Tab-separated table of C-alpha atoms and ligand atoms in Angstrom:
chain	number	residue	atom	x	y	z
A	1224	UNK	CA	223.944	205.064	115.035
A	1225	UNK	CA	220.551	203.574	115.790
A	1226	UNK	CA	217.951	205.716	117.612
A	1227	UNK	CA	218.595	206.231	121.336
A	1228	UNK	CA	215.917	206.844	123.957
A	1229	UNK	CA	216.539	209.939	126.076
A	1230	UNK	CA	213.421	209.806	128.249
A	1231	UNK	CA	210.243	207.739	127.893
A	1232	UNK	CA	208.724	208.645	124.548
A	1233	UNK	CA	211.616	210.940	123.586
A	1234	UNK	CA	214.242	209.545	121.210
A	1235	UNK	CA	217.374	210.847	119.552
A	1236	UNK	CA	217.106	210.189	115.813
A	1237	UNK	CA	220.116	212.191	114.668
A	1238	UNK	CA	222.873	211.497	112.171
A	1239	UNK	CA	226.617	212.010	112.136
A	1240	UNK	CA	228.244	214.015	109.362
A	1241	UNK	CA	231.777	212.745	108.729
A	1242	UNK	CA	231.814	214.054	105.155
A	1243	UNK	CA	231.634	217.849	105.412
A	1244	UNK	CA	235.086	219.419	105.754
A	1245	UNK	CA	234.029	223.016	106.389
A	1246	UNK	CA	230.985	223.732	108.537
A	1247	UNK	CA	229.154	226.736	107.044
A	1248	UNK	CA	231.802	226.487	104.308
A	1249	UNK	CA	234.181	228.170	106.750
A	1250	UNK	CA	234.979	226.255	109.947
A	1251	UNK	CA	237.057	223.138	109.688
A	1252	UNK	CA	235.529	219.893	110.930
A	1253	UNK	CA	237.646	217.663	108.731
A	1254	UNK	CA	238.926	215.631	111.677
A	1255	UNK	CA	236.067	216.089	114.108
A	1256	UNK	CA	232.893	215.821	112.025
A	1257	UNK	CA	229.619	217.050	113.488
A	1258	UNK	CA	226.282	215.566	114.462
A	1259	UNK	CA	222.856	216.829	113.494
A	1260	UNK	CA	220.759	215.827	116.466
A	1261	UNK	CA	217.080	215.406	115.739
A	1262	UNK	CA	214.540	214.284	118.295
A	1263	UNK	CA	211.306	212.346	117.973
A	1264	UNK	CA	208.546	212.501	120.569
A	1265	UNK	CA	206.011	209.727	120.169
A	1266	UNK	CA	202.694	210.415	121.867
A	1267	UNK	CA	199.078	210.977	120.843
A	1268	UNK	CA	200.704	213.499	118.536
A	1269	UNK	CA	204.087	212.634	117.018
A	1270	UNK	CA	206.636	215.419	116.809
A	1271	UNK	CA	210.070	215.806	115.266
A	1272	UNK	CA	212.306	218.545	116.629
A	1273	UNK	CA	214.927	219.853	114.173
A	1274	UNK	CA	216.122	217.824	111.195
A	1275	UNK	CA	219.480	217.571	109.396
A	1276	UNK	CA	221.527	218.752	106.436
A	1277	UNK	CA	220.005	217.756	103.074
A	1278	UNK	CA	222.806	215.397	102.011
A	1279	UNK	CA	221.999	213.057	104.926
A	1280	UNK	CA	218.247	212.971	104.270
A	1281	UNK	CA	218.207	209.289	103.236
A	1282	UNK	CA	219.976	208.056	106.356
A	1283	UNK	CA	217.869	210.377	108.486
A	1284	UNK	CA	214.574	209.123	107.057
A	1285	UNK	CA	215.698	205.543	107.750
A	1286	UNK	CA	216.188	206.566	111.386
A	1287	UNK	CA	212.781	208.186	111.654
A	1288	UNK	CA	210.876	205.504	109.790
A	1289	UNK	CA	212.338	202.773	111.959
A	1290	UNK	CA	210.222	204.286	114.755
A	1291	UNK	CA	207.260	205.957	113.099
A	1292	UNK	CA	205.869	206.026	109.539
A	1293	UNK	CA	206.333	209.500	108.082
A	1294	UNK	CA	202.602	209.763	107.415
A	1295	UNK	CA	202.018	209.449	111.173
A	1296	UNK	CA	204.025	212.577	112.000
A	1297	UNK	CA	201.918	215.492	113.213
A	1298	UNK	CA	204.402	218.297	113.797
A	1299	UNK	CA	207.909	219.370	112.881
A	1300	UNK	CA	209.405	221.928	115.238
A	1301	UNK	CA	211.900	224.239	113.542
A	1302	UNK	CA	213.961	225.771	116.320
A	1303	UNK	CA	216.359	227.292	113.789
A	1304	UNK	CA	216.197	227.721	110.037
A	1305	UNK	CA	219.874	227.261	109.133
A	1306	UNK	CA	220.018	224.452	106.556
A	1307	UNK	CA	222.142	222.161	108.755
A	1308	UNK	CA	218.847	221.672	110.642
A	1309	UNK	CA	216.294	222.145	107.870
A	1310	UNK	CA	217.944	220.689	104.757
A	1311	UNK	CA	215.742	217.576	104.949
A	1312	UNK	CA	212.522	219.569	105.317
A	1313	UNK	CA	211.339	219.725	101.703
A	1314	UNK	CA	211.840	215.983	101.254
A	1315	UNK	CA	210.048	215.341	104.518
A	1316	UNK	CA	207.051	217.385	103.395
A	1317	UNK	CA	206.890	215.457	100.107
A	1318	UNK	CA	206.619	212.235	102.095
A	1319	UNK	CA	204.531	213.656	104.935
A	1320	UNK	CA	202.367	216.463	103.495
A	1321	UNK	CA	200.101	216.351	106.558
A	1322	UNK	CA	202.838	217.669	108.839
A	1323	UNK	CA	202.343	221.041	110.460
A	1324	UNK	CA	205.516	223.116	110.856
A	1325	UNK	CA	205.944	225.006	114.140
A	1326	UNK	CA	208.277	227.989	114.381
A	1327	UNK	CA	208.502	231.701	115.083
A	1328	UNK	CA	207.107	234.414	112.802
A	1329	UNK	CA	210.599	234.961	111.372
A	1330	UNK	CA	210.870	231.238	110.702
A	1331	UNK	CA	207.647	231.464	108.708
A	1332	UNK	CA	209.191	234.190	106.571
A	1333	UNK	CA	212.445	232.266	106.102
A	1334	UNK	CA	210.623	229.041	105.210
A	1335	UNK	CA	209.265	230.859	102.187
A	1336	UNK	CA	212.596	232.473	101.303
A	1337	UNK	CA	214.714	229.328	101.687
A	1338	UNK	CA	212.319	226.615	100.518
A	1339	UNK	CA	209.189	228.261	99.075
A	1340	UNK	CA	207.171	226.678	101.895
A	1341	UNK	CA	204.059	228.695	102.733
A	1342	UNK	CA	201.475	226.111	103.755
A	1343	UNK	CA	200.921	224.214	106.983
A	1344	UNK	CA	203.081	226.643	108.935
A	1345	UNK	CA	201.916	227.568	112.407
A	1346	UNK	CA	203.586	230.486	114.144
A	1347	UNK	CA	204.155	229.872	117.846
A	1348	UNK	CA	204.664	232.605	120.405
A	1349	UNK	CA	207.114	232.804	123.267
A	1350	UNK	CA	205.753	230.786	126.203
A	1351	UNK	CA	203.057	229.087	124.127
A	1352	UNK	CA	202.451	225.403	124.877
A	1353	UNK	CA	201.230	222.483	122.807
A	1354	UNK	CA	199.929	219.350	124.496
A	1355	UNK	CA	200.863	216.101	122.769
A	1356	UNK	CA	199.224	213.697	125.246
A	1357	UNK	CA	201.688	212.766	127.981
A	1358	UNK	CA	204.141	215.391	126.817
A	1359	UNK	CA	203.786	219.149	126.633
A	1360	UNK	CA	206.016	221.409	124.567
A	1361	UNK	CA	206.701	224.985	125.584
A	1362	UNK	CA	208.404	227.353	123.169
A	1363	UNK	CA	211.096	229.691	124.425
A	1364	UNK	CA	211.951	232.329	121.838
A	1365	UNK	CA	215.660	233.194	121.997
A	1366	UNK	CA	216.558	235.416	119.030
A	1367	UNK	CA	220.117	235.255	117.694
A	1368	UNK	CA	221.061	231.919	119.164
A	1369	UNK	CA	222.049	231.761	116.383
A	1370	UNK	CA	219.843	233.599	113.859
A	1371	UNK	CA	217.026	236.084	114.500
A	1372	UNK	CA	214.320	233.416	114.202
A	1373	UNK	CA	215.735	230.977	116.743
A	1374	UNK	CA	213.828	229.449	119.622
A	1375	UNK	CA	214.265	226.553	122.034
A	1376	UNK	CA	211.644	223.925	122.792
A	1377	UNK	CA	211.133	222.671	126.330
A	1378	UNK	CA	209.322	219.431	127.150
A	1379	UNK	CA	207.698	220.197	130.488
A	1380	UNK	CA	206.966	216.740	131.885
A	1381	UNK	CA	210.413	215.210	131.332
A	1382	UNK	CA	212.200	218.573	131.651
A	1383	UNK	CA	214.136	218.209	128.411
A	1384	UNK	CA	215.407	221.380	126.756
A	1385	UNK	CA	215.892	221.160	122.997
A	1386	UNK	CA	218.276	224.068	122.582
A	1387	UNK	CA	219.392	223.704	118.925
A	1388	UNK	CA	222.724	225.530	118.292
A	1389	UNK	CA	223.044	226.804	121.854
A	1390	UNK	CA	225.045	224.412	124.079
A	1391	UNK	CA	226.090	222.482	120.963
A	1392	UNK	CA	229.519	221.467	119.765
A	1393	UNK	CA	231.383	220.183	116.771
A	1394	UNK	CA	232.331	216.532	116.835
A	1395	UNK	CA	230.585	213.441	115.536
A	1396	UNK	CA	229.098	211.288	118.289
A	1397	UNK	CA	231.160	208.173	118.751
A	1398	UNK	CA	228.875	205.366	119.844
A	1399	UNK	CA	227.127	207.282	122.638
A	1400	UNK	CA	225.262	210.569	122.653
A	1401	UNK	CA	225.384	211.371	126.377
A	1402	UNK	CA	227.834	213.146	128.718
A	1403	UNK	CA	228.092	209.911	130.669
A	1404	UNK	CA	231.118	209.013	132.822
A	1405	UNK	CA	233.793	207.623	130.540
A	1406	UNK	CA	232.730	209.782	127.614
A	1407	UNK	CA	235.286	212.330	126.292
A	1408	UNK	CA	233.356	215.187	127.893
A	1409	UNK	CA	236.434	217.471	128.114
A	1410	UNK	CA	236.983	217.103	124.389
A	1411	UNK	CA	233.358	217.976	123.654
A	1412	UNK	CA	233.630	220.978	125.980
A	1413	UNK	CA	236.581	222.218	123.916
A	1414	UNK	CA	234.592	221.657	120.752
A	1415	UNK	CA	231.626	223.490	122.333
A	1416	UNK	CA	233.911	226.472	123.000
A	1417	UNK	CA	235.149	226.319	119.415
A	1418	UNK	CA	231.545	226.244	118.208
A	1419	UNK	CA	230.689	229.112	120.560
A	1420	UNK	CA	233.542	231.336	119.363
A	1421	UNK	CA	233.013	230.463	115.697
A	1422	UNK	CA	229.228	230.721	115.607
A	1423	UNK	CA	227.579	232.242	118.683
A	1424	UNK	CA	229.976	234.617	120.434
A	1425	UNK	CA	229.031	237.796	118.568
A	1426	UNK	CA	225.660	237.734	120.340
A	1427	UNK	CA	226.670	237.827	124.028
A	1428	UNK	CA	223.734	240.011	125.113
A	1429	UNK	CA	221.275	237.601	123.572
A	1430	UNK	CA	223.080	234.670	125.249
A	1431	UNK	CA	222.823	236.458	128.627
A	1432	UNK	CA	219.122	237.079	128.054
A	1433	UNK	CA	218.527	233.448	127.153
A	1434	UNK	CA	220.451	232.254	130.227
A	1435	UNK	CA	218.320	234.520	132.422
A	1436	UNK	CA	215.191	232.960	130.906
A	1437	UNK	CA	216.504	229.445	131.410
A	1438	UNK	CA	217.403	230.098	135.054
A	1439	UNK	CA	213.681	229.931	135.849
A	1440	UNK	CA	213.149	226.612	134.048
A	1441	UNK	CA	214.104	223.287	135.665
A	1442	UNK	CA	216.180	221.338	133.155
A	1443	UNK	CA	217.025	217.617	133.548
A	1444	UNK	CA	218.444	217.166	130.060
A	1445	UNK	CA	219.997	219.673	127.677
A	1446	UNK	CA	219.526	218.283	124.180
A	1447	UNK	CA	221.253	220.504	121.586
A	1448	UNK	CA	221.168	219.857	117.873
A	1449	UNK	CA	224.948	219.324	117.685
A	1450	UNK	CA	227.181	217.262	119.961
A	1451	UNK	CA	226.555	215.702	123.346
A	1452	UNK	CA	223.195	215.407	125.069
A	1453	UNK	CA	223.781	216.599	128.630
A	1454	UNK	CA	221.867	214.364	131.053
A	1455	UNK	CA	224.579	213.562	133.594
A	1456	UNK	CA	225.468	217.180	134.318
A	1457	UNK	CA	223.217	219.534	132.338
A	1458	UNK	CA	224.215	222.484	134.535
A	1459	UNK	CA	227.810	222.148	133.330
A	1460	UNK	CA	227.220	223.277	129.750
A	1461	UNK	CA	224.863	226.038	130.906
A	1462	UNK	CA	227.506	227.336	133.325
A	1463	UNK	CA	230.143	227.245	130.557
A	1464	UNK	CA	227.877	229.482	128.464
A	1465	UNK	CA	227.569	231.767	131.466
A	1466	UNK	CA	231.380	231.996	131.702
A	1467	UNK	CA	231.909	232.428	127.963
A	1468	UNK	CA	229.222	235.065	127.460
A	1469	UNK	CA	230.637	237.040	130.405
A	1470	UNK	CA	233.980	237.226	128.602
A	1471	UNK	CA	232.429	239.701	126.157
A	1472	UNK	CA	232.458	242.343	128.900
A	1473	UNK	CA	234.797	241.018	131.595
A	1474	UNK	CA	238.581	240.693	131.369
A	1475	UNK	CA	239.799	237.423	129.921
A	1476	UNK	CA	242.211	235.222	131.902
A	1477	UNK	CA	245.958	235.968	131.861
A	1478	UNK	CA	247.471	234.039	129.022
A	1479	UNK	CA	249.125	234.631	125.681
A	1480	UNK	CA	247.879	233.579	122.290
A	1481	UNK	CA	250.970	233.812	120.130
A	1482	UNK	CA	250.053	234.162	116.471
A	1483	UNK	CA	252.896	234.002	114.041
A	1484	UNK	CA	253.783	233.488	110.408
A	1485	UNK	CA	257.200	233.242	108.853
A	1486	UNK	CA	258.352	233.302	105.227
A	1487	UNK	CA	261.913	231.969	105.606
A	1488	UNK	CA	262.229	231.174	109.325
A	1489	UNK	CA	263.574	234.522	110.599
A	1490	UNK	CA	260.396	235.612	112.389
A	1491	UNK	CA	259.960	232.022	113.565
A	1492	UNK	CA	263.432	232.054	115.107
A	1493	UNK	CA	262.465	235.169	117.049
A	1494	UNK	CA	259.139	233.555	117.985
A	1495	UNK	CA	260.983	230.748	119.774
A	1496	UNK	CA	262.701	233.148	122.169
A	1497	UNK	CA	259.686	235.400	122.693
A	1498	UNK	CA	257.789	232.241	123.657
A	1499	UNK	CA	260.627	231.320	125.979
A	1500	UNK	CA	260.310	234.695	127.709
A	1501	UNK	CA	256.544	234.344	128.143
A	1502	UNK	CA	256.992	230.946	129.748
A	1503	UNK	CA	259.857	232.329	131.902
A	1504	UNK	CA	257.274	234.727	133.340
A	1505	UNK	CA	254.961	231.813	134.200
A	1506	UNK	CA	252.112	232.842	131.905
A	1507	UNK	CA	250.131	230.222	129.924
A	1508	UNK	CA	251.042	230.252	126.253
A	1509	UNK	CA	249.447	228.877	123.091
A	1510	UNK	CA	251.351	229.139	119.814
A	1511	UNK	CA	249.683	229.110	116.402
A	1512	UNK	CA	251.381	229.209	113.020
A	1513	UNK	CA	248.557	230.975	111.214
A	1514	UNK	CA	249.772	229.755	107.842
A	1515	UNK	CA	249.060	226.206	108.980
A	1516	UNK	CA	246.290	226.378	111.564
A	1517	UNK	CA	242.729	227.196	110.524
A	1518	UNK	CA	241.315	230.233	112.309
A	1519	UNK	CA	238.511	228.089	113.740
A	1520	UNK	CA	241.052	226.632	116.219
A	1521	UNK	CA	242.650	230.000	116.996
A	1522	UNK	CA	239.491	231.889	117.988
A	1523	UNK	CA	238.843	229.920	121.229
A	1524	UNK	CA	242.267	230.838	122.652
A	1525	UNK	CA	242.008	234.457	121.524
A	1526	UNK	CA	238.623	234.547	123.218
A	1527	UNK	CA	239.610	233.201	126.640
A	1528	UNK	CA	243.065	234.795	127.062
A	1529	UNK	CA	243.872	238.456	127.622
A	1530	UNK	CA	247.185	238.658	125.740
A	1531	UNK	CA	247.993	238.453	122.048
A	1532	UNK	CA	251.558	238.350	120.793
A	1533	UNK	CA	251.796	238.731	117.033
A	1534	UNK	CA	254.874	237.685	115.084
A	1535	UNK	CA	254.786	238.597	111.414
A	1536	UNK	CA	257.249	239.657	108.752
A	1537	UNK	CA	256.709	242.776	106.700
A	1538	UNK	CA	255.137	241.835	103.383
A	1539	UNK	CA	254.898	244.448	100.610
A	1540	UNK	CA	255.218	247.247	103.139
A	1541	UNK	CA	252.535	245.917	105.485
A	1542	UNK	CA	251.510	243.100	107.757
A	1543	UNK	CA	251.915	239.547	106.479
A	1544	UNK	CA	248.512	238.726	104.884
A	1545	UNK	CA	247.830	235.481	106.781
A	1546	UNK	CA	248.147	237.424	110.053
A	1547	UNK	CA	245.884	240.225	108.761
A	1548	UNK	CA	243.236	237.617	107.953
A	1549	UNK	CA	243.217	236.281	111.514
A	1550	UNK	CA	243.032	239.786	112.969
A	1551	UNK	CA	240.116	240.601	110.669
A	1552	UNK	CA	238.323	237.520	111.937
A	1553	UNK	CA	239.040	238.556	115.542
A	1554	UNK	CA	237.413	241.890	114.731
A	1555	UNK	CA	234.433	240.174	113.096
A	1556	UNK	CA	234.011	238.035	116.213
A	1557	UNK	CA	234.274	241.066	118.525
A	1558	UNK	CA	237.397	239.845	120.334
A	1559	UNK	CA	238.216	243.274	121.669
A	1560	UNK	CA	240.136	244.818	124.567
A	1561	UNK	CA	243.190	242.599	124.558
A	1562	UNK	CA	246.746	243.492	125.467
A	1563	UNK	CA	248.997	242.975	122.478
A	1564	UNK	CA	252.534	243.237	121.182
A	1565	UNK	CA	254.293	242.744	117.872
A	1566	UNK	CA	257.591	241.321	116.623
A	1567	UNK	CA	258.847	240.493	113.160
A	1568	UNK	CA	261.491	240.639	110.476
A	1569	UNK	CA	261.741	242.965	107.500
A	1570	UNK	CA	264.093	242.976	104.520
A	1571	UNK	CA	264.658	246.609	103.537
A	1572	UNK	CA	261.841	248.784	104.772
A	1573	UNK	CA	259.498	247.887	107.639
A	1574	UNK	CA	255.751	248.428	107.683
A	1575	UNK	CA	254.257	245.478	109.511
A	1576	UNK	CA	254.632	247.067	112.970
A	1577	UNK	CA	252.884	250.236	111.785
A	1578	UNK	CA	250.009	248.330	110.198
A	1579	UNK	CA	249.683	246.160	113.299
A	1580	UNK	CA	249.310	249.262	115.474
A	1581	UNK	CA	246.576	250.589	113.162
A	1582	UNK	CA	244.743	247.260	113.195
A	1583	UNK	CA	245.041	247.023	116.966
A	1584	UNK	CA	243.344	250.423	117.267
A	1585	UNK	CA	240.354	249.079	115.363
A	1586	UNK	CA	240.286	246.089	117.697
A	1587	UNK	CA	240.652	248.345	120.737
A	1588	UNK	CA	243.723	246.304	121.672
A	1589	UNK	CA	246.327	248.033	123.824
A	1590	UNK	CA	249.713	247.729	122.103
A	1591	UNK	CA	252.396	247.183	124.722
A	1592	UNK	CA	255.481	246.960	122.574
A	1593	UNK	CA	257.012	246.202	119.216
A	1594	UNK	CA	260.272	244.569	118.263
A	1595	UNK	CA	261.359	244.421	114.663
A	1596	UNK	CA	264.698	243.555	113.090
A	1597	UNK	CA	266.318	243.332	109.656
A	1598	UNK	CA	266.824	239.974	108.010
A	1599	UNK	CA	267.680	237.203	110.431
A	1600	UNK	CA	267.871	237.933	114.158
A	1601	UNK	CA	271.339	238.340	115.625
A	1602	UNK	CA	272.258	236.724	118.942
A	1603	UNK	CA	271.659	240.121	120.569
A	1604	UNK	CA	268.244	240.339	118.908
A	1605	UNK	CA	267.331	236.924	120.310
A	1606	UNK	CA	268.353	237.927	123.820
A	1607	UNK	CA	266.254	241.090	123.433
A	1608	UNK	CA	263.362	238.948	122.147
A	1609	UNK	CA	263.371	236.759	125.222
A	1610	UNK	CA	263.323	239.818	127.483
A	1611	UNK	CA	260.524	241.272	125.321
A	1612	UNK	CA	258.449	238.129	125.987
A	1613	UNK	CA	259.087	238.314	129.746
A	1614	UNK	CA	258.182	242.002	129.910
A	1615	UNK	CA	254.939	241.520	127.946
A	1616	UNK	CA	253.819	238.506	129.983
A	1617	UNK	CA	254.437	240.321	133.262
A	1618	UNK	CA	252.205	243.188	132.122
A	1619	UNK	CA	249.335	240.754	131.529
A	1620	UNK	CA	249.177	239.702	135.143
A	1621	UNK	CA	249.729	243.224	136.482
B	2426	FEO	FE1	223.567	224.522	113.574
B	2426	FEO	FE2	223.144	227.936	113.180
B	2426	FEO	O1	223.169	226.114	112.683
């Protein structure tokens, strides 16, 4: 897309990435893509805020140079060192050696470690301001949103908050960058939750601290470095972060995330009736075949719902590996204190139910039942399975 003005003198100069299949080499964005939002402020001093991944440097420089020659840039603000925002930095410095880099003390250290950059780096402190002419930048240091060096940059006159990863989402921008009426805002909100649970959610205390800081700052536009720029309803994305970060310590909503895997259809057959029982009880249900669905899409539901039903066959005396992988990721992402239950098939000797109980202990999940069976489920097993689903779902709302 061509550059888009956000406020007088402030322009989006970002790029879409429709090539990368795994963000951070881990989280699927094959269908959705992602944007690297970069912002240019043209004033007596010209500033770029955050850059892009290295592979898009050429397209990105075309964007920038259509508005300002690189040799006329005065500052580059590095809100966050992760290479999806700094990959273009070394090339930029080759073409604009006069540029001064602004970032936190930890950013200074990382600039050396990632890129060998040691010169023209100015460390800014929390609350420090830099006057550009008509615009004034204030730096708000917010560690661990997403790395320890992260900060946000606030433009005081136009009240634009450049928040980098925070308030961002997956999803390439399709023809418009704003949360305007008619834009697929709901879709971007879902992608923001996916981004939050994949990337940010293990730092809820730091998110709460940042939100407390931001509550004292009037914000007209939230301009993250991924996804939509929130000018129509900037409070919306901030309030979603409030809700999501609270879920680290408050009970999640009643609902069941049903994770299952099946080798030959026996556990899947049982899954169908367990699901039926959960729906009988009137509890929201989301079903994921973990052998098919990347964990990136599973984490958001695990995060916002209080119930987890796991269906897995016994495999080599233990839990089916694809299920173990998802549970390990839930542990890594601190998705704790859920109510859970297990069902699954075994051939000659069980083991999955036992391993599930052990894993659930690590996760501090309360196990509320287990139902295993040999081979394929009989008609009686299926009737029991449906009742098992009802009973579990009722306990979630109790
Ligand atoms: Fe968008 Fe933490 O990088």
